[in-house]
Short mmCIF file of N, CA and C in Angstrom, two decimals:
data_model
loop_
_atom_site.label_atom_id
_atom_site.label_comp_id
_atom_site.label_asym_id
_atom_site.label_seq_id
_atom_site.Cartn_x
_atom_site.Cartn_y
_atom_site.Cartn_z
N UNK U 113 145.48 116.87 91.39
CA UNK U 113 144.80 117.72 92.32
C UNK U 113 144.64 116.98 93.64
N UNK U 114 145.13 117.57 94.69
CA UNK U 114 145.03 116.95 96.01
C UNK U 114 144.28 117.87 96.95
N UNK U 115 143.52 117.28 97.82
CA UNK U 115 142.81 118.04 98.84
C UNK U 115 143.81 118.83 99.68
N UNK U 116 144.87 118.17 100.08
CA UNK U 116 145.90 118.78 100.91
C UNK U 116 147.23 118.16 100.50
N UNK U 117 148.20 118.99 100.15
CA UNK U 117 149.51 118.48 99.75
C UNK U 117 150.46 118.50 100.94
N UNK U 118 151.57 117.84 100.79
CA UNK U 118 152.60 117.88 101.83
C UNK U 118 153.08 119.31 102.03
N UNK U 119 153.22 120.05 100.95
CA UNK U 119 153.64 121.46 101.06
C UNK U 119 152.60 122.28 101.83
N UNK U 120 151.30 122.03 101.57
CA UNK U 120 150.23 122.71 102.33
C UNK U 120 150.36 122.39 103.82
N UNK U 121 150.58 121.12 104.12
CA UNK U 121 150.68 120.69 105.52
C UNK U 121 151.85 121.36 106.21
N UNK U 122 152.99 121.37 105.55
CA UNK U 122 154.18 121.98 106.15
C UNK U 122 153.98 123.49 106.35
N UNK U 123 153.33 124.13 105.41
CA UNK U 123 153.07 125.56 105.55
C UNK U 123 152.12 125.83 106.72
N UNK U 124 151.09 125.02 106.86
CA UNK U 124 150.13 125.20 107.96
C UNK U 124 150.80 125.02 109.32
N UNK U 125 151.74 124.11 109.39
CA UNK U 125 152.40 123.80 110.67
C UNK U 125 153.71 124.55 110.86
N UNK U 126 154.06 125.39 109.90
CA UNK U 126 155.33 126.15 109.96
C UNK U 126 156.53 125.22 110.09
N UNK U 127 156.52 124.15 109.32
CA UNK U 127 157.63 123.20 109.30
C UNK U 127 158.44 123.47 108.03
N UNK U 128 159.75 123.69 108.20
CA UNK U 128 160.59 124.02 107.04
C UNK U 128 161.60 122.92 106.70
N UNK U 129 161.70 121.90 107.53
CA UNK U 129 162.64 120.81 107.26
C UNK U 129 161.89 119.62 106.68
N UNK U 130 162.66 118.60 106.25
CA UNK U 130 162.07 117.39 105.68
C UNK U 130 161.97 116.25 106.70
N UNK U 131 162.31 116.50 107.93
CA UNK U 131 162.39 115.46 108.94
C UNK U 131 161.08 114.78 109.28
N UNK U 132 159.96 115.46 109.05
CA UNK U 132 158.66 114.88 109.40
C UNK U 132 157.84 114.50 108.17
N UNK U 133 158.45 114.51 107.00
CA UNK U 133 157.69 114.31 105.76
C UNK U 133 156.91 112.99 105.72
N UNK U 134 157.53 111.91 106.15
CA UNK U 134 156.85 110.61 106.10
C UNK U 134 155.66 110.60 107.04
N UNK U 135 155.84 111.11 108.23
CA UNK U 135 154.75 111.15 109.21
C UNK U 135 153.65 112.11 108.74
N UNK U 136 154.04 113.25 108.23
CA UNK U 136 153.06 114.22 107.74
C UNK U 136 152.25 113.65 106.57
N UNK U 137 152.88 112.87 105.71
CA UNK U 137 152.16 112.26 104.59
C UNK U 137 151.03 111.36 105.11
N UNK U 138 151.29 110.63 106.19
CA UNK U 138 150.26 109.78 106.78
C UNK U 138 149.12 110.64 107.34
N UNK U 139 149.45 111.77 107.95
CA UNK U 139 148.43 112.68 108.46
C UNK U 139 147.59 113.23 107.31
N UNK U 140 148.24 113.63 106.23
CA UNK U 140 147.53 114.17 105.06
C UNK U 140 146.54 113.13 104.53
N UNK U 141 146.97 111.88 104.42
CA UNK U 141 146.07 110.81 103.96
C UNK U 141 144.89 110.63 104.91
N UNK U 142 145.17 110.66 106.21
CA UNK U 142 144.11 110.49 107.20
C UNK U 142 143.11 111.64 107.17
N UNK U 143 143.61 112.84 107.04
CA UNK U 143 142.74 114.01 106.97
C UNK U 143 141.87 113.92 105.72
N UNK U 144 142.46 113.55 104.60
CA UNK U 144 141.72 113.43 103.35
C UNK U 144 140.57 112.44 103.52
N UNK U 145 140.84 111.28 104.09
CA UNK U 145 139.79 110.27 104.28
C UNK U 145 138.67 110.79 105.18
N UNK U 146 139.03 111.47 106.25
CA UNK U 146 138.01 111.98 107.18
C UNK U 146 137.17 113.08 106.54
N UNK U 147 137.80 113.98 105.82
CA UNK U 147 137.06 115.06 105.14
C UNK U 147 136.13 114.45 104.10
N UNK U 148 136.64 113.51 103.29
CA UNK U 148 135.82 112.91 102.24
C UNK U 148 134.68 112.07 102.81
N UNK U 149 134.81 111.55 104.02
CA UNK U 149 133.71 110.83 104.65
C UNK U 149 132.54 111.78 104.92
N UNK U 150 132.84 113.05 105.08
CA UNK U 150 131.80 114.04 105.37
C UNK U 150 131.24 114.70 104.11
N UNK U 151 132.10 114.96 103.11
CA UNK U 151 131.67 115.73 101.94
C UNK U 151 131.69 114.93 100.63
N UNK U 152 132.08 113.67 100.68
CA UNK U 152 132.20 112.89 99.46
C UNK U 152 133.56 113.11 98.82
N UNK U 153 133.81 112.47 97.70
CA UNK U 153 135.12 112.59 97.07
C UNK U 153 135.46 114.04 96.74
N UNK U 154 136.66 114.44 97.11
CA UNK U 154 137.17 115.76 96.74
C UNK U 154 138.19 115.56 95.64
N UNK U 155 139.13 114.67 95.88
CA UNK U 155 140.14 114.36 94.87
C UNK U 155 139.48 113.48 93.80
N UNK U 156 139.69 113.83 92.54
CA UNK U 156 139.09 113.05 91.46
C UNK U 156 139.64 111.63 91.44
N UNK U 157 138.74 110.67 91.22
CA UNK U 157 139.15 109.26 91.12
C UNK U 157 138.16 108.52 90.24
N UNK U 158 138.64 107.47 89.62
CA UNK U 158 137.78 106.63 88.80
C UNK U 158 137.04 105.65 89.70
N UNK U 159 135.76 105.49 89.44
CA UNK U 159 134.91 104.59 90.22
C UNK U 159 134.22 103.64 89.25
N UNK U 160 134.18 102.36 89.61
CA UNK U 160 133.43 101.36 88.85
C UNK U 160 132.43 100.72 89.80
N UNK U 161 131.17 100.72 89.40
CA UNK U 161 130.15 100.10 90.24
C UNK U 161 129.07 99.49 89.37
N UNK U 162 128.43 98.46 89.91
CA UNK U 162 127.38 97.75 89.20
C UNK U 162 126.04 98.07 89.84
N UNK U 163 125.05 98.29 89.00
CA UNK U 163 123.69 98.59 89.47
C UNK U 163 122.73 97.59 88.87
N UNK U 164 121.99 96.91 89.73
CA UNK U 164 120.90 96.05 89.27
C UNK U 164 119.67 96.93 89.12
N UNK U 165 118.92 96.72 88.09
CA UNK U 165 117.71 97.50 87.85
C UNK U 165 116.53 96.56 87.78
N UNK U 166 115.34 97.06 88.10
CA UNK U 166 114.16 96.19 87.99
C UNK U 166 113.94 95.78 86.54
N UNK U 167 113.25 94.69 86.33
CA UNK U 167 112.99 94.20 84.98
C UNK U 167 112.27 95.24 84.13
N UNK U 168 111.49 96.11 84.78
CA UNK U 168 110.76 97.15 84.05
C UNK U 168 111.65 98.35 83.72
N UNK U 169 112.91 98.31 84.17
CA UNK U 169 113.83 99.41 83.90
C UNK U 169 113.68 100.54 84.91
N UNK U 170 114.46 101.59 84.71
CA UNK U 170 114.41 102.75 85.62
C UNK U 170 114.65 104.02 84.82
N UNK U 171 113.90 105.04 85.14
CA UNK U 171 114.09 106.33 84.47
C UNK U 171 115.29 107.08 85.05
N UNK U 172 115.59 106.82 86.32
CA UNK U 172 116.70 107.49 86.99
C UNK U 172 117.50 106.46 87.77
N UNK U 173 118.80 106.57 87.69
CA UNK U 173 119.69 105.74 88.47
C UNK U 173 120.60 106.70 89.25
N UNK U 174 120.91 106.38 90.50
CA UNK U 174 121.74 107.26 91.31
C UNK U 174 123.08 106.57 91.59
N UNK U 175 124.15 107.25 91.17
CA UNK U 175 125.50 106.74 91.43
C UNK U 175 125.77 106.81 92.93
N UNK U 176 126.64 105.94 93.42
CA UNK U 176 126.87 105.84 94.86
C UNK U 176 127.83 106.89 95.40
N UNK U 177 128.72 107.42 94.57
CA UNK U 177 129.68 108.41 95.05
C UNK U 177 129.43 109.75 94.37
N UNK U 178 129.14 110.74 95.18
CA UNK U 178 128.94 112.09 94.67
C UNK U 178 129.82 113.06 95.45
N UNK U 179 130.19 114.14 94.81
CA UNK U 179 129.81 114.55 93.47
C UNK U 179 130.48 113.69 92.40
N UNK U 180 129.84 113.64 91.25
CA UNK U 180 130.36 112.88 90.11
C UNK U 180 130.71 113.87 89.00
N UNK U 181 131.93 113.81 88.53
CA UNK U 181 132.42 114.77 87.53
C UNK U 181 131.95 114.41 86.14
N UNK U 182 132.10 113.13 85.76
CA UNK U 182 131.75 112.72 84.40
C UNK U 182 131.56 111.22 84.32
N UNK U 183 130.79 110.80 83.32
CA UNK U 183 130.61 109.38 83.01
C UNK U 183 131.65 108.97 81.98
N UNK U 184 132.26 107.81 82.19
CA UNK U 184 133.22 107.27 81.23
C UNK U 184 132.56 106.23 80.35
N UNK U 185 131.84 105.28 80.98
CA UNK U 185 131.15 104.25 80.21
C UNK U 185 130.01 103.65 81.02
N UNK U 186 129.03 103.13 80.29
CA UNK U 186 127.90 102.41 80.89
C UNK U 186 127.69 101.19 80.00
N UNK U 187 128.00 100.02 80.53
CA UNK U 187 127.91 98.79 79.74
C UNK U 187 127.10 97.74 80.49
N UNK U 188 126.47 96.84 79.74
CA UNK U 188 125.70 95.79 80.41
C UNK U 188 126.63 94.78 81.09
N UNK U 189 126.17 94.26 82.18
CA UNK U 189 126.91 93.22 82.88
C UNK U 189 126.70 91.88 82.17
N UNK U 190 125.51 91.68 81.66
CA UNK U 190 125.15 90.42 81.00
C UNK U 190 125.35 90.54 79.49
N UNK U 191 125.77 89.45 78.87
CA UNK U 191 125.92 89.41 77.42
C UNK U 191 124.58 89.68 76.76
N UNK U 192 124.59 90.52 75.75
CA UNK U 192 123.37 90.81 75.01
C UNK U 192 122.57 91.98 75.58
N UNK U 193 123.04 92.59 76.66
CA UNK U 193 122.34 93.73 77.24
C UNK U 193 122.55 94.99 76.41
N UNK U 194 121.81 96.02 76.75
CA UNK U 194 121.87 97.29 76.03
C UNK U 194 123.14 98.05 76.42
N UNK U 195 123.86 98.53 75.40
CA UNK U 195 125.03 99.39 75.62
C UNK U 195 124.56 100.83 75.50
N UNK U 196 124.89 101.66 76.46
CA UNK U 196 124.47 103.06 76.46
C UNK U 196 125.65 103.96 76.14
N UNK U 197 125.46 104.85 75.17
CA UNK U 197 126.46 105.84 74.83
C UNK U 197 126.36 106.96 75.86
N UNK U 198 127.47 107.31 76.51
CA UNK U 198 127.42 108.33 77.56
C UNK U 198 126.96 109.68 77.01
N UNK U 199 127.13 109.92 75.70
CA UNK U 199 126.66 111.18 75.12
C UNK U 199 125.13 111.27 75.16
N UNK U 200 124.46 110.14 75.30
CA UNK U 200 123.00 110.13 75.36
C UNK U 200 122.47 110.12 76.79
N UNK U 201 123.36 110.32 77.75
CA UNK U 201 122.97 110.30 79.15
C UNK U 201 123.17 111.67 79.79
N UNK U 202 122.31 112.00 80.74
CA UNK U 202 122.45 113.23 81.50
C UNK U 202 122.89 112.86 82.91
N UNK U 203 123.95 113.49 83.39
CA UNK U 203 124.46 113.27 84.74
C UNK U 203 124.31 114.55 85.53
N UNK U 204 123.64 114.47 86.68
CA UNK U 204 123.59 115.59 87.62
C UNK U 204 124.77 115.38 88.57
N UNK U 205 125.82 116.19 88.46
CA UNK U 205 127.02 115.96 89.27
C UNK U 205 126.79 115.97 90.78
N UNK U 206 125.93 116.85 91.26
CA UNK U 206 125.77 116.96 92.71
C UNK U 206 124.98 115.81 93.32
N UNK U 207 123.99 115.28 92.59
CA UNK U 207 123.17 114.19 93.13
C UNK U 207 123.60 112.82 92.63
N UNK U 208 124.34 112.78 91.51
CA UNK U 208 124.73 111.51 90.91
C UNK U 208 123.61 110.86 90.13
N UNK U 209 122.53 111.59 89.86
CA UNK U 209 121.42 111.03 89.09
C UNK U 209 121.79 110.94 87.62
N UNK U 210 121.50 109.77 87.03
CA UNK U 210 121.76 109.53 85.61
C UNK U 210 120.43 109.20 84.94
N UNK U 211 120.18 109.90 83.81
CA UNK U 211 118.96 109.69 83.03
C UNK U 211 119.33 109.61 81.55
N UNK U 212 118.50 108.93 80.78
CA UNK U 212 118.62 108.98 79.33
C UNK U 212 118.06 110.32 78.85
N UNK U 213 118.77 110.97 77.95
CA UNK U 213 118.30 112.25 77.42
C UNK U 213 116.99 112.12 76.65
N UNK U 214 116.74 110.93 76.10
CA UNK U 214 115.51 110.73 75.34
C UNK U 214 114.31 110.40 76.24
N UNK U 215 114.50 110.34 77.55
CA UNK U 215 113.41 110.10 78.48
C UNK U 215 113.03 108.65 78.67
N UNK U 216 113.69 107.74 77.95
CA UNK U 216 113.37 106.31 78.08
C UNK U 216 113.99 105.74 79.34
N UNK U 217 113.73 104.44 79.54
CA UNK U 217 114.22 103.75 80.73
C UNK U 217 115.58 103.10 80.48
N UNK U 218 116.34 103.00 81.55
CA UNK U 218 117.59 102.24 81.55
C UNK U 218 117.27 100.81 81.95
N UNK U 219 117.92 99.85 81.28
CA UNK U 219 117.72 98.44 81.61
C UNK U 219 119.08 97.84 81.96
N UNK U 220 119.09 96.95 82.92
CA UNK U 220 120.36 96.42 83.39
C UNK U 220 120.25 94.97 83.80
N UNK U 221 121.25 94.50 84.50
CA UNK U 221 122.23 95.22 85.30
C UNK U 221 123.29 95.92 84.44
N UNK U 222 123.77 97.06 84.97
CA UNK U 222 124.73 97.88 84.26
C UNK U 222 125.98 98.14 85.09
N UNK U 223 127.11 98.23 84.39
CA UNK U 223 128.37 98.60 85.05
C UNK U 223 128.69 100.04 84.64
N UNK U 224 128.77 100.91 85.62
CA UNK U 224 129.09 102.32 85.40
C UNK U 224 130.54 102.57 85.76
N UNK U 225 131.25 103.26 84.88
CA UNK U 225 132.59 103.75 85.17
C UNK U 225 132.49 105.26 85.06
N UNK U 226 132.90 105.94 86.11
CA UNK U 226 132.78 107.39 86.13
C UNK U 226 133.87 108.00 87.00
N UNK U 227 134.00 109.31 86.88
CA UNK U 227 134.95 110.04 87.72
C UNK U 227 134.16 110.74 88.81
N UNK U 228 134.51 110.44 90.05
CA UNK U 228 133.90 111.10 91.21
C UNK U 228 134.92 112.08 91.76
N UNK U 229 134.44 113.17 92.29
CA UNK U 229 135.32 114.19 92.86
C UNK U 229 134.76 115.57 92.59
N UNK U 230 135.59 116.57 92.72
CA UNK U 230 135.11 117.94 92.57
C UNK U 230 135.78 118.71 91.45
N UNK U 231 136.73 118.14 90.76
CA UNK U 231 137.43 118.88 89.71
C UNK U 231 138.48 119.80 90.28
N UNK U 232 138.06 120.72 91.14
CA UNK U 232 138.98 121.58 91.87
C UNK U 232 138.59 121.53 93.34
N UNK U 233 139.56 121.79 94.20
CA UNK U 233 139.30 121.76 95.64
C UNK U 233 138.82 123.14 96.08
N UNK U 234 137.58 123.22 96.60
CA UNK U 234 137.12 124.51 97.10
C UNK U 234 138.03 124.99 98.25
N UNK U 235 138.29 126.28 98.27
CA UNK U 235 139.19 126.85 99.28
C UNK U 235 138.71 126.55 100.70
N UNK U 236 137.42 126.54 100.92
CA UNK U 236 136.88 126.27 102.26
C UNK U 236 137.19 124.84 102.70
N UNK U 237 137.10 123.88 101.78
CA UNK U 237 137.42 122.49 102.13
C UNK U 237 138.92 122.36 102.42
N UNK U 238 139.75 123.04 101.63
CA UNK U 238 141.20 123.02 101.89
C UNK U 238 141.50 123.62 103.26
N UNK U 239 140.84 124.73 103.60
CA UNK U 239 141.05 125.35 104.91
C UNK U 239 140.62 124.40 106.02
N UNK U 240 139.49 123.73 105.86
CA UNK U 240 139.03 122.77 106.87
C UNK U 240 140.05 121.65 107.04
N UNK U 241 140.63 121.18 105.94
CA UNK U 241 141.65 120.12 106.01
C UNK U 241 142.89 120.62 106.75
N UNK U 242 143.29 121.85 106.49
CA UNK U 242 144.46 122.42 107.17
C UNK U 242 144.22 122.54 108.68
N UNK U 243 143.03 123.00 109.05
CA UNK U 243 142.71 123.14 110.48
C UNK U 243 142.67 121.78 111.16
N UNK U 244 142.09 120.79 110.48
CA UNK U 244 142.04 119.45 111.05
C UNK U 244 143.45 118.87 111.21
N UNK U 245 144.28 119.06 110.19
CA UNK U 245 145.67 118.61 110.27
C UNK U 245 146.37 119.24 111.47
N UNK U 246 146.21 120.55 111.63
CA UNK U 246 146.84 121.25 112.75
C UNK U 246 146.35 120.69 114.08
N UNK U 247 145.06 120.44 114.17
CA UNK U 247 144.48 119.87 115.38
C UNK U 247 145.09 118.49 115.69
N UNK U 248 145.15 117.63 114.70
CA UNK U 248 145.69 116.29 114.90
C UNK U 248 147.18 116.33 115.21
N UNK U 249 147.91 117.20 114.54
CA UNK U 249 149.35 117.33 114.78
C UNK U 249 149.60 117.81 116.20
N UNK U 250 148.77 118.73 116.67
CA UNK U 250 148.91 119.24 118.04
C UNK U 250 148.69 118.12 119.05
N UNK U 251 147.75 117.22 118.80
CA UNK U 251 147.52 116.13 119.75
C UNK U 251 148.72 115.19 119.79
N UNK U 252 149.48 115.14 118.71
CA UNK U 252 150.67 114.30 118.65
C UNK U 252 151.86 114.97 119.33
N UNK U 253 152.05 116.25 119.07
CA UNK U 253 153.26 116.92 119.51
C UNK U 253 153.05 118.01 120.55
N UNK U 254 151.84 118.40 120.82
CA UNK U 254 151.57 119.40 121.84
C UNK U 254 151.91 120.81 121.41
N UNK U 255 151.55 121.75 122.25
CA UNK U 255 151.72 123.16 121.94
C UNK U 255 153.19 123.57 121.83
N UNK U 256 154.07 122.85 122.50
CA UNK U 256 155.49 123.23 122.49
C UNK U 256 156.13 123.09 121.12
N UNK U 257 155.51 122.35 120.21
CA UNK U 257 156.10 122.13 118.89
C UNK U 257 155.64 123.16 117.87
N UNK U 258 154.95 124.21 118.30
CA UNK U 258 154.58 125.28 117.39
C UNK U 258 153.30 125.03 116.61
N UNK U 259 152.55 124.03 116.96
CA UNK U 259 151.32 123.74 116.23
C UNK U 259 150.13 124.47 116.81
N UNK U 260 150.37 125.34 117.76
CA UNK U 260 149.27 126.08 118.40
C UNK U 260 149.30 125.86 119.89
N UNK U 261 148.43 126.50 120.58
CA UNK U 261 148.35 126.35 122.03
C UNK U 261 147.16 125.45 122.37
N UNK U 262 147.24 124.86 123.53
CA UNK U 262 146.14 123.99 123.97
C UNK U 262 144.99 124.88 124.41
N UNK U 263 144.29 125.45 123.46
CA UNK U 263 143.16 126.32 123.78
C UNK U 263 141.97 125.92 122.94
N UNK U 264 141.66 126.67 121.92
CA UNK U 264 140.45 126.38 121.18
C UNK U 264 140.58 125.16 120.26
N UNK U 265 141.74 124.52 120.19
CA UNK U 265 141.86 123.28 119.44
C UNK U 265 141.51 122.08 120.31
N UNK U 266 141.45 122.28 121.62
CA UNK U 266 141.08 121.17 122.49
C UNK U 266 139.68 120.70 122.14
N UNK U 267 139.53 119.42 121.99
CA UNK U 267 138.21 118.85 121.74
C UNK U 267 137.76 118.23 123.04
N UNK U 268 137.11 119.03 123.88
CA UNK U 268 136.71 118.56 125.19
C UNK U 268 135.39 117.79 125.15
N UNK U 269 134.62 117.98 124.08
CA UNK U 269 133.37 117.26 123.91
C UNK U 269 133.42 116.54 122.57
N UNK U 270 133.11 115.27 122.56
CA UNK U 270 133.11 114.57 121.26
C UNK U 270 131.98 115.08 120.38
N UNK U 271 132.25 115.11 119.07
CA UNK U 271 131.23 115.46 118.09
C UNK U 271 130.50 114.16 117.74
N UNK U 272 129.17 114.11 117.87
CA UNK U 272 128.46 112.86 117.59
C UNK U 272 128.82 112.31 116.21
N UNK U 273 129.24 111.05 116.19
CA UNK U 273 129.61 110.39 114.96
C UNK U 273 131.05 110.65 114.53
N UNK U 274 131.75 111.60 115.17
CA UNK U 274 133.10 111.96 114.76
C UNK U 274 134.10 111.88 115.91
N UNK U 275 133.64 111.80 117.14
CA UNK U 275 134.56 111.71 118.26
C UNK U 275 135.33 113.00 118.46
N UNK U 276 136.60 112.86 118.85
CA UNK U 276 137.43 114.01 119.16
C UNK U 276 138.36 114.42 118.01
N UNK U 277 138.40 113.67 116.94
CA UNK U 277 139.37 113.91 115.88
C UNK U 277 139.06 115.14 115.04
N UNK U 278 137.81 115.52 114.93
CA UNK U 278 137.45 116.64 114.08
C UNK U 278 136.87 117.77 114.93
N UNK U 279 137.58 118.90 114.99
CA UNK U 279 137.04 120.03 115.75
C UNK U 279 135.74 120.54 115.13
N UNK U 280 134.88 121.11 115.96
CA UNK U 280 133.60 121.63 115.49
C UNK U 280 133.79 122.66 114.38
N UNK U 281 134.85 123.47 114.45
CA UNK U 281 135.08 124.49 113.42
C UNK U 281 135.28 123.85 112.04
N UNK U 282 135.88 122.66 112.00
CA UNK U 282 136.06 121.97 110.71
C UNK U 282 134.71 121.55 110.16
N UNK U 283 133.87 120.97 111.01
CA UNK U 283 132.55 120.55 110.55
C UNK U 283 131.71 121.75 110.12
N UNK U 284 131.88 122.88 110.79
CA UNK U 284 131.15 124.08 110.39
C UNK U 284 131.59 124.55 109.01
N UNK U 285 132.88 124.48 108.72
CA UNK U 285 133.37 124.87 107.40
C UNK U 285 132.87 123.91 106.32
N UNK U 286 132.74 122.64 106.66
CA UNK U 286 132.32 121.62 105.69
C UNK U 286 130.81 121.58 105.47
N UNK U 287 130.05 122.20 106.35
CA UNK U 287 128.59 122.11 106.32
C UNK U 287 127.99 122.38 104.93
N UNK U 288 128.41 123.43 104.21
CA UNK U 288 127.79 123.66 102.89
C UNK U 288 128.10 122.58 101.85
N UNK U 289 129.09 121.74 102.13
CA UNK U 289 129.53 120.73 101.16
C UNK U 289 129.12 119.31 101.57
N UNK U 290 128.48 119.16 102.72
CA UNK U 290 128.23 117.81 103.24
C UNK U 290 127.32 117.00 102.33
N UNK U 291 127.50 115.70 102.41
CA UNK U 291 126.71 114.77 101.61
C UNK U 291 125.26 114.78 102.08
N UNK U 292 124.31 114.56 101.17
CA UNK U 292 122.92 114.40 101.61
C UNK U 292 122.77 113.10 102.36
N UNK U 293 121.70 112.95 103.13
CA UNK U 293 121.48 111.69 103.84
C UNK U 293 121.41 110.53 102.88
N UNK U 294 121.97 109.40 103.28
CA UNK U 294 121.97 108.20 102.44
C UNK U 294 120.60 107.53 102.48
N UNK U 295 120.25 106.92 101.38
CA UNK U 295 118.99 106.17 101.30
C UNK U 295 119.35 104.73 101.01
N UNK U 296 118.83 103.84 101.82
CA UNK U 296 119.14 102.42 101.64
C UNK U 296 118.25 101.78 100.64
#
């Protein structure tokens, strides 16, 4: 499952030849990274991260990458620590919160292996990726190459935190999927 495939990119740009495939692949990768910086992982991937917990334990632990599709394993970092069966854990996919089903505390440090992503790509996120790709391609090749006219794709004002690379319409499409504010 990909956020945006080469075939999607070629269809959006009305490209029917293979002459730009290598360059387009780089654009697809760049668009994917930029979109995921705003909404979190879209394409499913395995993530491994270590969490230190207070000596008194924790009732809730929050994974760093959300959404989280599933837990694969939770093992102690230190020899002799508690091993947790993932069947005994509750994962809230949207927040990444992990709790023991029995209500007890988690003790660590623990190494979590999980799948982050969305399972399927929402159509709105795919559309946002296509529009962003078209915008970036236009800045490379201009209106004469069939990627659109220099009109509403022009980014005449930078978007705070995003510069000129992401048109406001893309951010508007991504708004319902954006990550919550980070807590340090």
